[in-house]
Amino acid sequence: MTTATTSTSKAAADAAGGSLRFYGVWLIGIVVLIVLPMIFSSGGSLTSFSLIGIAIVFALSYNILLGQTGLLSFGHAVHYGLGGFAACHMMNAVVSHGWPIPLPFIPLFGGLGGLMFAMIIGWVMTKRAGTVFAMISLGIGELVASSSLILRSVFGGESGITTDRTALPKLLGWSFGPQLQVYYLIAFWLVLSAIAMYALTRTPLGRICNAVRDNPERVQFIGYDPHVVRYIAFCFAGFFAGIAGGLAAINFEIANSAYLGAIQSGLVLFSTFIGGTAFFFGPILGAILVTYLQLGLTNLTTAWQLYFGIIFIGIVMYAPGGIAGLLMMHRPLIRAGTLWTVIPSYLVAIVPTVALACGVILAIETVARFSGGDAINLFGIAFNPTSPVTWIAAAVLVVGGFVVARLTWRRIAEAWDRAGTVARDRGYLA
């Protein structure tokens, strides 16, 4: 009895500790969202934070398809864009008809816009998964993007649909003219949407979506229709993507064909896959990284899309689990206390890896700026793209950095094998 009572008490304590950690993570996230504008109060920072919040909601909605259900979509921006247009039309209707609907409710109408389109086209699209679904999504995306330039009464043509968020009824004295108020509105919907999408992953529907992703034949054998499961997941993804589009329409006060294009679909795919689809926080990390890089690189180089492609290829080849997968790999080592044995190998590998990255950057910028002759400023060092010295430096950094980095990466693999063996012996690795 004493042993049984002790085991029960230990299990209850573990469950309470797990619940405390779970709610603690969400509370920390909410506090960070509240405090960020107090630390970084410039207009550029608030704009960047707003864009990152929108990108997080968009990426999490895409992960309902890719990570949860195994549906690779090349046209997810359709729901995002239609949500933005629905939000703009709703804001203009509120102003013209004098409806008592304040701005914080507008993203909900954007979500309904994305949901309605998902319900209409989803039943046919989700009959098949894999390559068929991917190609249909690509075709639908391009069809809607092209139609946005033709159906001017709905999409406004090339100029799009404009609106004025300050013309809507105020809520608690907030007009949502200042960017700070818009940021907090986006943060509110970010928290609400993230909690809802996380809760969805913990429901029986979320579990059966994972089963459809892994083995649809087995799911059909136990009595569920994979087509229906994929359709419901597609509708949920369209709804939350529409919310993200509505937030974007509020932030920019415009919706145009760029919301619907392949670039927008590609960015959300990059964000989700680079962050990692196997963990809920993966798309969050990916959205933060991709948005930050997009804002930063566009001001530094004209070849910013090429850097995105290189990062994406590197993640696919060497870290298919994404950034979140790389981070979670260390959890068993931390619990087993063997991570410190791997850290020295990491420190040794940093130098040649950074040299390799600098060589790749220098090579790309040399090619991109060769015709114009614009100087290259790499970490405070000026390079002339037309000078042979620059080409030689780039070649030395790329070749030398790659050769030395390969040797150090082997050392990391050996250190990982030793640390993993110890962790496995202690019961922390399967």
XYZ file of C-alpha atoms in Angstrom:
430
model
C 0.000 0.000 0.000
C 2.824 2.361 0.849
C 4.505 1.738 -2.510
C 1.235 2.197 -4.376
C 0.463 5.401 -2.493
C 3.946 6.740 -3.195
C 3.646 5.931 -6.907
C 0.249 7.621 -7.094
C 1.553 10.721 -5.334
C 4.570 10.864 -7.647
C 2.348 10.556 -10.729
C 0.068 13.302 -9.433
C 3.066 15.536 -8.733
C 4.444 14.926 -12.232
C 1.070 15.745 -13.775
C 0.804 18.935 -11.724
C 4.333 19.922 -12.705
C 3.576 19.271 -16.371
C 0.417 21.405 -16.196
C 2.326 24.173 -14.462
C 5.008 24.159 -17.164
C 2.357 24.095 -19.886
C 0.456 27.111 -18.582
C 3.712 28.809 -17.668
C 4.873 28.742 -21.296
C 1.672 30.376 -22.498
C 1.784 33.004 -19.743
C 5.400 33.817 -20.570
C 4.456 34.217 -24.231
C 1.600 36.581 -23.362
C 3.833 38.629 -21.072
C 6.476 38.886 -23.799
C 3.874 40.170 -26.280
C 2.726 42.789 -23.761
C 6.203 43.937 -22.768
C 7.849 44.016 -26.223
C 6.463 47.447 -27.267
C 7.633 48.875 -23.962
C 11.209 47.833 -24.701
C 11.241 48.429 -28.474
C 8.926 51.379 -28.970
C 10.084 52.712 -32.343
C 7.706 52.709 -35.278
C 9.876 50.311 -37.247
C 9.959 47.824 -34.378
C 6.188 47.926 -33.908
C 5.682 47.382 -37.634
C 8.098 44.448 -37.612
C 6.392 42.880 -34.588
C 2.997 43.277 -36.256
C 4.209 41.565 -39.426
C 5.761 38.748 -37.400
C 2.488 38.223 -35.519
C 0.550 37.963 -38.776
C 3.147 35.573 -40.202
C 2.922 33.332 -37.108
C -0.856 32.935 -37.443
C -0.460 32.245 -41.165
C 2.300 29.663 -40.612
C 0.394 27.878 -37.848
C -2.651 27.650 -40.109
C -0.492 26.122 -42.849
C 0.911 23.583 -40.411
C -2.617 22.230 -39.893
C -2.299 21.014 -43.469
C 1.378 20.119 -43.766
C 2.433 19.098 -40.282
C -0.805 17.716 -38.890
C -2.505 16.181 -41.927
C 0.355 15.717 -44.400
C -1.108 17.928 -47.145
C 1.470 19.916 -49.105
C -0.242 23.016 -50.467
C 1.243 25.447 -52.960
C -1.757 27.778 -52.878
C -2.451 28.440 -49.209
C -2.206 32.182 -49.857
C -5.641 31.993 -51.506
C -7.348 31.770 -48.109
C -5.028 34.423 -46.712
C -5.795 36.796 -49.566
C -9.531 36.167 -49.618
C -9.589 36.757 -45.881
C -7.877 40.094 -46.461
C -10.367 41.096 -49.158
C -13.301 39.981 -46.997
C -11.980 42.087 -44.116
C -11.573 45.151 -46.345
C -15.060 44.821 -47.795
C -16.485 44.336 -44.306
C -14.715 47.438 -42.970
C -16.018 49.517 -45.864
C -19.525 48.122 -45.330
C -19.409 48.961 -41.614
C -18.433 52.536 -42.437
C -21.002 53.014 -45.210
C -23.921 51.421 -43.322
C -22.999 52.642 -39.862
C -22.999 49.177 -38.312
C -21.819 49.041 -34.666
C -18.971 46.600 -35.327
C -15.602 47.681 -33.900
C -12.306 46.826 -35.564
C -11.265 43.922 -33.247
C -14.101 41.802 -34.686
C -13.060 42.318 -38.312
C -10.449 39.478 -38.412
C -13.282 37.078 -37.663
C -14.918 38.052 -40.962
C -11.591 37.501 -42.678
C -11.550 34.004 -41.211
C -15.075 33.388 -42.465
C -13.976 34.497 -45.939
C -11.139 31.966 -45.946
C -13.441 29.310 -44.508
C -16.168 29.813 -47.128
C -13.738 29.340 -50.004
C -12.191 26.309 -48.290
C -15.626 24.753 -47.895
C -16.426 25.330 -51.576
C -13.245 23.948 -53.144
C -12.008 21.695 -50.343
C -14.263 18.722 -50.939
C -12.863 18.144 -54.413
C -9.266 19.065 -53.529
C -9.017 16.717 -50.553
C -10.221 13.620 -52.379
C -6.560 12.858 -52.991
C -3.414 13.717 -51.055
C 0.236 13.873 -52.075
C 1.219 15.168 -55.494
C -2.367 15.425 -56.753
C -3.392 17.730 -53.916
C -0.231 19.818 -54.317
C -0.807 20.337 -58.045
C -4.499 21.177 -57.589
C -3.639 23.698 -54.882
C -1.076 25.297 -57.173
C -3.597 25.535 -60.002
C -6.335 26.960 -57.782
C -3.907 29.490 -56.351
C -2.806 30.756 -59.739
C -6.407 30.791 -60.975
C -7.607 32.971 -58.114
C -4.543 35.231 -58.321
C -5.183 35.778 -62.039
C -8.887 36.365 -61.452
C -8.087 39.102 -58.948
C -6.888 41.255 -61.846
C -10.014 40.579 -63.888
C -12.886 40.729 -61.372
C -12.418 44.380 -60.493
C -15.719 44.725 -58.665
C -14.549 42.196 -56.076
C -10.767 42.571 -56.034
C -10.283 46.124 -57.291
C -7.884 45.186 -60.084
C -4.213 46.081 -59.779
C -4.825 48.805 -57.188
C -6.772 46.481 -54.896
C -9.312 47.456 -52.245
C -8.445 50.207 -49.777
C -10.051 50.953 -46.443
C -9.673 53.129 -43.349
C -9.478 51.312 -40.031
C -9.871 54.518 -38.011
C -13.340 55.148 -39.499
C -14.834 52.165 -37.658
C -16.485 52.560 -34.237
C -14.000 52.962 -31.402
C -13.592 50.327 -28.722
C -12.764 51.535 -25.204
C -11.558 54.802 -26.715
C -9.118 53.104 -29.092
C -9.279 54.313 -32.690
C -6.502 51.919 -33.819
C -4.795 54.704 -35.701
C -1.440 54.415 -33.869
C 0.645 51.382 -34.779
C 0.904 50.458 -31.088
C -2.832 49.840 -30.890
C -2.742 47.806 -34.098
C 0.109 45.742 -32.647
C -1.899 44.874 -29.554
C -4.879 43.953 -31.729
C -2.674 41.587 -33.750
C -1.149 40.205 -30.542
C -4.624 39.513 -29.145
C -5.672 37.553 -32.222
C -2.288 35.820 -32.299
C -2.758 34.466 -28.780
C -6.387 33.548 -29.426
C -5.609 31.772 -32.703
C -2.525 30.001 -31.347
C -4.431 28.641 -28.350
C -7.279 27.503 -30.598
C -4.951 25.777 -33.060
C -2.975 24.117 -30.280
C -6.210 22.904 -28.692
C -7.200 21.496 -32.084
C -4.049 19.352 -32.140
C -5.000 17.829 -28.765
C -8.528 16.833 -29.800
C -9.498 13.446 -31.275
C -9.787 15.242 -34.629
C -6.179 16.381 -34.344
C -5.052 12.860 -33.498
C -6.940 11.322 -36.393
C -5.404 13.975 -38.688
C -1.989 12.677 -37.609
C -3.149 9.156 -38.350
C -4.324 10.176 -41.831
C -0.952 11.788 -42.400
C 0.931 8.629 -41.400
C -1.304 5.818 -42.654
C -4.610 6.693 -44.367
C -5.303 3.047 -45.213
C -5.179 2.105 -41.544
C -7.496 4.997 -40.688
C -10.010 3.780 -43.245
C -9.718 0.275 -41.839
C -10.734 1.415 -38.339
C -13.830 3.188 -39.664
C -12.820 6.764 -40.487
C -12.954 8.351 -43.934
C -9.581 10.009 -44.694
C -11.286 12.257 -47.228
C -13.613 13.724 -44.604
C -10.756 14.186 -42.146
C -8.652 15.988 -44.756
C -11.624 18.166 -45.706
C -12.278 19.257 -42.116
C -8.579 20.015 -41.577
C -8.544 21.989 -44.844
C -11.480 24.081 -43.639
C -9.820 24.817 -40.306
C -6.616 25.819 -42.091
C -8.569 28.122 -44.430
C -10.332 29.761 -41.494
C -7.166 30.631 -39.574
C -5.379 31.688 -42.772
C -8.293 34.054 -43.398
C -7.805 35.509 -39.917
C -4.166 36.183 -40.775
C -5.260 37.852 -44.024
C -7.779 39.978 -42.130
C -5.061 41.117 -39.745
C -2.845 41.992 -42.707
C -5.663 44.028 -44.263
C -6.104 45.926 -40.989
C -2.379 46.542 -40.693
C -1.871 47.801 -44.270
C -5.420 49.130 -44.848
C -5.352 47.557 -48.307
C -5.815 44.184 -49.969
C -4.472 43.498 -53.448
C -3.401 40.669 -55.730
C -0.053 40.298 -53.903
C -1.943 38.659 -51.040
C -2.970 35.825 -53.363
C 0.246 35.219 -55.305
C 2.666 32.320 -55.354
C 5.285 34.347 -53.459
C 2.983 34.547 -50.440
C 2.339 30.793 -50.618
C 6.069 30.164 -50.938
C 6.884 32.301 -47.903
C 4.464 30.454 -45.653
C 5.837 27.142 -46.916
C 9.379 28.327 -46.137
C 8.366 29.552 -42.693
C 6.630 26.332 -41.725
C 9.223 23.919 -43.076
C 12.265 25.881 -41.888
C 10.764 26.177 -38.428
C 9.796 22.516 -38.295
C 6.451 20.821 -38.854
C 6.766 18.134 -36.174
C 6.395 20.530 -33.250
C 3.771 23.190 -32.625
C 6.323 25.924 -31.944
C 8.245 25.129 -35.138
C 6.176 27.348 -37.472
C 6.400 30.113 -34.873
C 10.196 30.039 -35.016
C 10.133 29.812 -38.804
C 7.750 32.753 -39.158
C 9.922 34.911 -36.892
C 13.102 34.007 -38.777
C 11.701 34.346 -42.299
C 9.924 37.639 -41.580
C 12.997 39.080 -39.903
C 15.221 37.978 -42.783
C 12.779 39.314 -45.345
C 12.667 42.722 -43.676
C 16.421 42.828 -43.163
C 17.715 41.321 -46.393
C 15.525 43.375 -48.701
C 17.332 46.481 -47.470
C 20.777 44.919 -47.880
C 20.754 42.959 -51.123
C 18.742 42.434 -54.274
C 19.400 38.670 -54.131
C 17.477 38.105 -50.891
C 15.240 35.445 -52.442
C 18.339 33.432 -53.369
C 19.361 33.349 -49.705
C 15.916 32.027 -48.818
C 16.359 29.263 -51.363
C 19.786 28.295 -50.009
C 18.475 28.197 -46.437
C 15.506 26.088 -47.528
C 17.704 23.622 -49.423
C 20.069 23.372 -46.469
C 17.197 22.625 -44.077
C 15.746 19.998 -46.419
C 19.106 18.246 -46.876
C 20.655 18.439 -43.424
C 17.828 19.188 -40.973
C 14.482 17.940 -42.306
C 13.011 18.403 -38.847
C 13.590 22.137 -39.075
C 14.891 24.442 -36.371
C 12.482 22.981 -33.837
C 13.747 19.480 -34.626
C 17.345 20.588 -34.097
C 16.453 22.131 -30.745
C 14.410 19.167 -29.532
C 17.246 16.789 -30.398
C 19.114 18.222 -27.421
C 16.359 17.594 -24.888
C 17.380 13.976 -24.076
C 21.001 15.059 -23.714
C 20.008 17.864 -21.355
C 17.937 15.501 -19.244
C 20.748 12.963 -19.165
C 23.356 15.611 -18.369
C 25.545 14.766 -21.369
C 25.078 17.915 -23.431
C 28.259 19.450 -22.036
C 30.286 16.757 -23.811
C 28.979 17.970 -27.195
C 29.398 21.715 -26.634
C 33.208 21.759 -27.230
C 32.663 20.171 -30.661
C 30.096 22.863 -31.452
C 32.522 25.605 -30.482
C 35.233 24.125 -32.719
C 32.848 23.883 -35.672
C 31.622 27.466 -35.396
C 34.682 29.068 -36.999
C 34.855 27.061 -40.268
C 31.069 27.060 -40.591
C 30.943 30.850 -40.297
C 33.813 31.075 -42.800
C 31.860 28.905 -45.237
C 28.749 31.077 -44.810
C 30.790 34.244 -45.369
C 32.291 32.736 -48.512
C 28.861 31.892 -49.909
C 27.577 35.404 -49.131
C 30.640 37.003 -50.706
C 30.327 34.828 -53.826
C 26.641 35.650 -54.287
C 27.100 39.367 -53.766
C 30.123 39.425 -56.088
C 28.104 37.891 -58.909
C 25.044 40.055 -58.177
C 26.978 43.324 -58.086
C 29.630 42.613 -60.712
C 27.948 44.549 -63.511
C 27.101 47.550 -61.340
C 30.382 47.636 -59.482
C 28.765 48.476 -56.157
C 31.052 47.832 -53.199
C 30.357 44.869 -50.923
C 30.434 45.526 -47.195
C 30.823 42.192 -45.394
C 30.972 42.647 -41.616
C 32.675 46.020 -41.964
C 35.162 44.879 -44.634
C 34.799 46.470 -48.078
C 35.192 44.300 -51.200
C 35.279 45.392 -54.833
C 33.194 42.935 -56.917
C 35.329 43.572 -60.006
C 38.609 42.865 -58.235
C 40.260 39.418 -58.606
C 41.115 39.566 -54.904
C 37.417 39.408 -54.058
C 36.893 36.331 -56.228
C 39.929 34.617 -54.709
C 38.794 35.450 -51.170
C 35.328 34.050 -51.854
C 36.800 30.836 -53.326
C 39.171 30.360 -50.396
C 36.425 30.898 -47.848
C 34.003 28.550 -49.603
C 36.437 25.715 -50.345
C 38.537 26.024 -47.212
C 35.551 26.565 -44.960
C 33.731 23.568 -46.437
C 36.699 21.199 -46.090
C 37.475 22.176 -42.510
C 33.799 22.323 -41.566
C 33.268 18.771 -42.834
C 36.014 17.569 -40.504
C 34.531 19.397 -37.530
C 31.044 18.114 -38.339
C 32.396 14.562 -38.151
C 33.731 15.393 -34.717
C 30.251 16.607 -33.742
C 28.752 13.320 -34.995
C 31.205 11.308 -32.916
C 30.489 13.410 -29.817
C 26.766 12.961 -30.430
C 27.159 9.189 -30.657
C 28.963 9.080 -27.309
C 26.511 11.442 -25.597
C 23.537 9.645 -27.122
C 24.795 6.267 -25.956
C 25.098 7.504 -22.378
C 21.657 9.115 -22.537
C 20.167 5.920 -23.944
C 21.726 3.868 -21.177
C 20.118 6.222 -18.661
C 16.729 5.770 -20.288
C 16.337 9.136 -22.014
C 16.549 7.987 -25.629
C 14.369 5.386 -27.246
